PDB file of C-alpha atoms in Angstrom:
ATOM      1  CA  UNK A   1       0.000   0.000   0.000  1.00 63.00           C
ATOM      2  CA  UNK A   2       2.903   2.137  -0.035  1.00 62.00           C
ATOM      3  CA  UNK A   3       1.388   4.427  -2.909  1.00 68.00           C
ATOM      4  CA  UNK A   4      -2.118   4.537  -1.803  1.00 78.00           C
ATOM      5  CA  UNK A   5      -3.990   7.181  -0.697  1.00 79.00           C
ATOM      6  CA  UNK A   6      -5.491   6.677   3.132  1.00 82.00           C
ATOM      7  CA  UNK A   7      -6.924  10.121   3.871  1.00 82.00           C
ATOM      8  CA  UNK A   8      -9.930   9.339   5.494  1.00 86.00           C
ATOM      9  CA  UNK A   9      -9.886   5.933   5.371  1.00 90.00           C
ATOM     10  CA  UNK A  10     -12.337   3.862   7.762  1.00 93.00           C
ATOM     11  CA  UNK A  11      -9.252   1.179   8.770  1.00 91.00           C
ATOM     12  CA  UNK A  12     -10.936   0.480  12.529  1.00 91.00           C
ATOM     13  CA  UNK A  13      -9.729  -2.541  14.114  1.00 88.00           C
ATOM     14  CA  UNK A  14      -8.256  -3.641  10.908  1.00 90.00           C
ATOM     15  CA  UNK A  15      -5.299  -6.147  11.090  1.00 89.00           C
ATOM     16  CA  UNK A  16      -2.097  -4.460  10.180  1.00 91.00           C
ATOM     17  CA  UNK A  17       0.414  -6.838  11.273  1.00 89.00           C
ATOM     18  CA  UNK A  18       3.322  -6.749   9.000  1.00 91.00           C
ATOM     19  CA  UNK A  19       1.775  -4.214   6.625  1.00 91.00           C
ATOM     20  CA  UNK A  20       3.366  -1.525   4.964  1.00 92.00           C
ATOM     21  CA  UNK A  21       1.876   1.269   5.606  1.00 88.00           C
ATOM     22  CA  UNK A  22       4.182   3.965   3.904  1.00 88.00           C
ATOM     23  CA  UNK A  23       1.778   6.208   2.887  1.00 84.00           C
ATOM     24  CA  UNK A  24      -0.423   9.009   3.713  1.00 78.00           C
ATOM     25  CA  UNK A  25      -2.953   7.999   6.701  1.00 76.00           C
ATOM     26  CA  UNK A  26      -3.863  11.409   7.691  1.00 73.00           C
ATOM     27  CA  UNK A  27      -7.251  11.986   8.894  1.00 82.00           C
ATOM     28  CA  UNK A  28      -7.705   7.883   8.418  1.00 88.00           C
ATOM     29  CA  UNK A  29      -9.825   6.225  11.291  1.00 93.00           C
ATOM     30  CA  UNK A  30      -7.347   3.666  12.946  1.00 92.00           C
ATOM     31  CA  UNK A  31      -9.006   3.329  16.328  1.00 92.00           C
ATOM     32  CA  UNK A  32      -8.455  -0.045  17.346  1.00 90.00           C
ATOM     33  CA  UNK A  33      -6.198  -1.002  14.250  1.00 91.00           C
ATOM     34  CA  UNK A  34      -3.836  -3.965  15.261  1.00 91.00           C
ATOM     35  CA  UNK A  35       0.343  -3.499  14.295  1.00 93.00           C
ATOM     36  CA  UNK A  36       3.427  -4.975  15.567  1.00 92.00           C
ATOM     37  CA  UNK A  37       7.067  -4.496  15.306  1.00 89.00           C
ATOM     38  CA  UNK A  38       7.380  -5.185  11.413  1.00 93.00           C
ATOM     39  CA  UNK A  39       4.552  -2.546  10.280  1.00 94.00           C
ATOM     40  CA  UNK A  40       5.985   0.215   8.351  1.00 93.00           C
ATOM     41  CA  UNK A  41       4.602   3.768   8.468  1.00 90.00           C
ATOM     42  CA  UNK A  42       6.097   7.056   7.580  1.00 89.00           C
ATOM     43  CA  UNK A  43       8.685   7.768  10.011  1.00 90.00           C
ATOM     44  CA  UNK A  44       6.873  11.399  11.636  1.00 89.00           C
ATOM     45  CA  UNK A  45       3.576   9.013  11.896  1.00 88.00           C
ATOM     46  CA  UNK A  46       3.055   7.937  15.851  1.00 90.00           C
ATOM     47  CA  UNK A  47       0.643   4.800  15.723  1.00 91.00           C
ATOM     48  CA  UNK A  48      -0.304   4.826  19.778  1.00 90.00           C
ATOM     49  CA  UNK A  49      -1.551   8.669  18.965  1.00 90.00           C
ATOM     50  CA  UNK A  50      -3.551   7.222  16.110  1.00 91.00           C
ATOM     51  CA  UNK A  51      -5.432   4.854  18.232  1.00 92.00           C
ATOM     52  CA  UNK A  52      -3.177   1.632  17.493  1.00 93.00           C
ATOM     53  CA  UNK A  53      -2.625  -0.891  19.304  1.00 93.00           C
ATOM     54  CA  UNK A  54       0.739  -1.683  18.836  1.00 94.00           C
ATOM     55  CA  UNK A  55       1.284  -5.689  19.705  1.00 96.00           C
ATOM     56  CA  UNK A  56       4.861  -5.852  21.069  1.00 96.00           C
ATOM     57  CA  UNK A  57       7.300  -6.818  24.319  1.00 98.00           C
ATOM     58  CA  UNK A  58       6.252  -3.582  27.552  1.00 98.00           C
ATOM     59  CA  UNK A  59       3.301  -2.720  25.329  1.00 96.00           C
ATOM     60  CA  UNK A  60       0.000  -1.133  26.960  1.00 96.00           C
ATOM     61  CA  UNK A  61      -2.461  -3.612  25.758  1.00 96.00           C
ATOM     62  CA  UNK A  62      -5.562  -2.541  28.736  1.00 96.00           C
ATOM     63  CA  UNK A  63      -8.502  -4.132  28.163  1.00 96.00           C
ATOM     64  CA  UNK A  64      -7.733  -4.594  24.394  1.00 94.00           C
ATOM     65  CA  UNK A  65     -10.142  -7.025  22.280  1.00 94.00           C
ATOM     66  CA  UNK A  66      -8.216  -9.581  21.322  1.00 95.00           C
ATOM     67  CA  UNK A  67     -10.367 -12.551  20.958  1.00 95.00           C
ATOM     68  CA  UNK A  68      -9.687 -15.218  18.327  1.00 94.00           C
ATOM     69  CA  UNK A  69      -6.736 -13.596  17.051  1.00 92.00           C
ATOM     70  CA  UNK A  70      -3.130 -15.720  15.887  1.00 92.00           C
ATOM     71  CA  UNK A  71      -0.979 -14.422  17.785  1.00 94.00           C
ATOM     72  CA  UNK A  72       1.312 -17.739  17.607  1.00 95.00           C
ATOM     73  CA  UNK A  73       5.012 -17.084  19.047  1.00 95.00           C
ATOM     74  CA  UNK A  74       4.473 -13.603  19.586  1.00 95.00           C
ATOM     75  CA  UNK A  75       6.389 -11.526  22.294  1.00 97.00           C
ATOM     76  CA  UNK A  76       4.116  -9.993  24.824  1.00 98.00           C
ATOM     77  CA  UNK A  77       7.010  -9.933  27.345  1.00 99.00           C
ATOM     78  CA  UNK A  78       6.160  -7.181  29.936  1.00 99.00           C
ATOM     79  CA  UNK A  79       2.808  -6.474  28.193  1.00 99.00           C
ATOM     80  CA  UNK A  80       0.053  -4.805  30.521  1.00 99.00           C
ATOM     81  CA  UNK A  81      -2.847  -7.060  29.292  1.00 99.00           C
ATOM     82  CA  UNK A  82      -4.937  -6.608  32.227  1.00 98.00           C
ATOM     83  CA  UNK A  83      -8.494  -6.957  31.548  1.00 98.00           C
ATOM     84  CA  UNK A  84      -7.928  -7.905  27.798  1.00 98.00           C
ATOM     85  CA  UNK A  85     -10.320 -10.585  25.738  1.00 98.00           C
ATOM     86  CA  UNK A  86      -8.072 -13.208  24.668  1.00 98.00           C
ATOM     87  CA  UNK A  87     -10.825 -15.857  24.325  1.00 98.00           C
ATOM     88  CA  UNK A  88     -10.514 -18.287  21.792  1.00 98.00           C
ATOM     89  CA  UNK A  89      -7.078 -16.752  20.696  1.00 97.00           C
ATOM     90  CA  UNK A  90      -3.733 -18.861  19.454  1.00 98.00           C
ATOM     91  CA  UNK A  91      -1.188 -17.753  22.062  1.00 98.00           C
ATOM     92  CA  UNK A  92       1.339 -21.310  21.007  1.00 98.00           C
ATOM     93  CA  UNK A  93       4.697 -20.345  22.263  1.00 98.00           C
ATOM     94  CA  UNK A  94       4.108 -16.950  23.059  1.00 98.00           C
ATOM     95  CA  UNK A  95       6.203 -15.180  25.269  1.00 99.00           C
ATOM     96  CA  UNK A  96       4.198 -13.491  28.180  1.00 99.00           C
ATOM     97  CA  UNK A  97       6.932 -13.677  30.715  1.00 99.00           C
ATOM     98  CA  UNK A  98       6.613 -10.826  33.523  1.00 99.00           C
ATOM     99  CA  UNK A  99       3.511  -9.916  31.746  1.00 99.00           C
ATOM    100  CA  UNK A 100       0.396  -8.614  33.354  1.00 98.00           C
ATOM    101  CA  UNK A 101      -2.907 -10.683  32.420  1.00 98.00           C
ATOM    102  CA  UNK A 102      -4.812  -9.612  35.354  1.00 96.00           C
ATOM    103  CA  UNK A 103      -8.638 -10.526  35.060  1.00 96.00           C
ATOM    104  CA  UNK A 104      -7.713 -11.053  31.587  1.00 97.00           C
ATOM    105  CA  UNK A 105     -10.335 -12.973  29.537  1.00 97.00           C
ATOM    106  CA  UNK A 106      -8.640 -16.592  28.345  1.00 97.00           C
ATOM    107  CA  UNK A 107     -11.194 -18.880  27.848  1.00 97.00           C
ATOM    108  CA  UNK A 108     -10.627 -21.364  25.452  1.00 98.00           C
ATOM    109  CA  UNK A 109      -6.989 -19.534  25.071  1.00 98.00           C
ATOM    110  CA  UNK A 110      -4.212 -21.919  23.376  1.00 99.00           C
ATOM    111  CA  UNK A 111      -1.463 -20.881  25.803  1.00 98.00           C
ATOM    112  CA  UNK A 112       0.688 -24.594  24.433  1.00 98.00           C
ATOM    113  CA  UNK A 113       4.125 -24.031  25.451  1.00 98.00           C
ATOM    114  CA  UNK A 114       3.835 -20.042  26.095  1.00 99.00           C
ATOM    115  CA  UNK A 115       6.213 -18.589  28.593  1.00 99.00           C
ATOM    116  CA  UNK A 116       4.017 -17.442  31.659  1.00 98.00           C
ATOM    117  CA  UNK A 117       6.958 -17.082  33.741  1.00 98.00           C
ATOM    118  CA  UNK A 118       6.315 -14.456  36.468  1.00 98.00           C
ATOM    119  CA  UNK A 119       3.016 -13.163  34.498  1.00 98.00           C
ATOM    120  CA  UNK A 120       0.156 -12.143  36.750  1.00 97.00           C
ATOM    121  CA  UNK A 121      -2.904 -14.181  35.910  1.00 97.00           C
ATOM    122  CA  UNK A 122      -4.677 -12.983  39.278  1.00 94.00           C
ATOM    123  CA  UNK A 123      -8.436 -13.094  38.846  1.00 94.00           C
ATOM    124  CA  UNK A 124      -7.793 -14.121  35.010  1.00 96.00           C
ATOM    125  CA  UNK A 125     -10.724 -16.674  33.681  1.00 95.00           C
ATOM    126  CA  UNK A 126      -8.904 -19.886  32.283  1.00 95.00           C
ATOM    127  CA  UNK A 127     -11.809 -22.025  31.730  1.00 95.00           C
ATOM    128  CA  UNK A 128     -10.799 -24.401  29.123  1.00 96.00           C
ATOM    129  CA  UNK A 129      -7.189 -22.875  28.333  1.00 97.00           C
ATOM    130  CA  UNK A 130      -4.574 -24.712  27.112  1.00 97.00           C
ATOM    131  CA  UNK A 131      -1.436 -24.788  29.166  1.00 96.00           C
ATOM    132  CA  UNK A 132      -0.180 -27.988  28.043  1.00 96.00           C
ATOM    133  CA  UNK A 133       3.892 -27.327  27.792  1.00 97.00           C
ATOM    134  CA  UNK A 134       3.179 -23.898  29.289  1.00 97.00           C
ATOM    135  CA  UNK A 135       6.474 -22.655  31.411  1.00 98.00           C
ATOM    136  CA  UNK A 136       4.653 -21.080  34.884  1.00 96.00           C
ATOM    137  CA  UNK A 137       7.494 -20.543  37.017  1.00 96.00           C
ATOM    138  CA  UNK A 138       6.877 -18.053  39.559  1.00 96.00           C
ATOM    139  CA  UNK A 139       3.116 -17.292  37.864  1.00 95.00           C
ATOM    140  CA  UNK A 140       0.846 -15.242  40.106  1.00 91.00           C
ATOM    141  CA  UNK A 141      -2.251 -18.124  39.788  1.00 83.00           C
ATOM    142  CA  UNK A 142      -4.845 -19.636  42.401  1.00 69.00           C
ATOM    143  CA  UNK A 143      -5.665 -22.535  42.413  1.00 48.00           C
ATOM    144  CA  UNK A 144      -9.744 -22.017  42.279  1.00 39.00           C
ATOM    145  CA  UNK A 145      -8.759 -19.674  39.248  1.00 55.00           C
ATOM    146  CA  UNK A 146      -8.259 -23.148  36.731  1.00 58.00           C
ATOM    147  CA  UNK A 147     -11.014 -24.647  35.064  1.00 57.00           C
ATOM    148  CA  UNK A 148      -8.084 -25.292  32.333  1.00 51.00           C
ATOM    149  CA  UNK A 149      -7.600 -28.426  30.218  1.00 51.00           C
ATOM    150  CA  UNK A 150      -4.460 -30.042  29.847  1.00 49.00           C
TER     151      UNK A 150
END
């Protein structure tokens, strides 16, 4: 997309993951859009101040919607996810160490083999996660918190 014209453009909540995004986005609605480390934009564009959610290790990810989504082997390291919907989503091998998943939606979450060490899963829902290979060393967890499936 790197000669296209975005002005305007209605791009809410759109996947942007690896996109290249080059190219005039002023005045485009982003709110919600989805980018990560490999998205290109012009260099004086600032994604966060576009309403972007910008999927990457320390990242503020409050109460984002990310429900169903890939996010296989991804590095969430750090991440404040606290209160985020990741029902349903493909978290295999992710790296979530240190990260903060408080009261986070994961129902149904693939966590298989993700790094959990230290996260904070305190009042998280893991009804019918998948933690099978999952590394929770020092994970803030109680016990009446899993409903998970191994």
């Amino acid at each position: 997309m790197r000669q296209a014209d975005l002005t305007r453009t209605d791009l809410r909540q759109a996947v942007l993951l690896g996109a290249d995004l080059r190219t005039e986005c002023q005045e485009a609605n982003l709110q919600g859009a989805l980018c990560d480390d490999t998205t290109r934009f012009l260099e004086e564009f600032d994604p966060t101040a576009a309403g972007i959610y910008v999927l990457k290790a320390g990242a503020d990810l409050q109460g984002v919607n990310l429900s169903g989504f890939n996010l296989a082997g991804i590095d969430l390291s750090g991440a404040n996810l606290s209160g985020a919907n990741l029902a349903e989503a493909d978290l295999w091998g992710a790296n979530l160490e240190d990260a903060d998943l408080t009261g986070a939606n994961l129902i149904k979450a693939n966590l298989w083999g993700a790094n959990l060490t230290r996260a904070n899963l305190t009042d998280a829902d893991l009804t019918d996660a998948s933690l099978s290979a999952a590394d929770l060393t020092g994970t803030m967890l109680e016990d009446e918190e899993l409903g998970i499936e191994e």
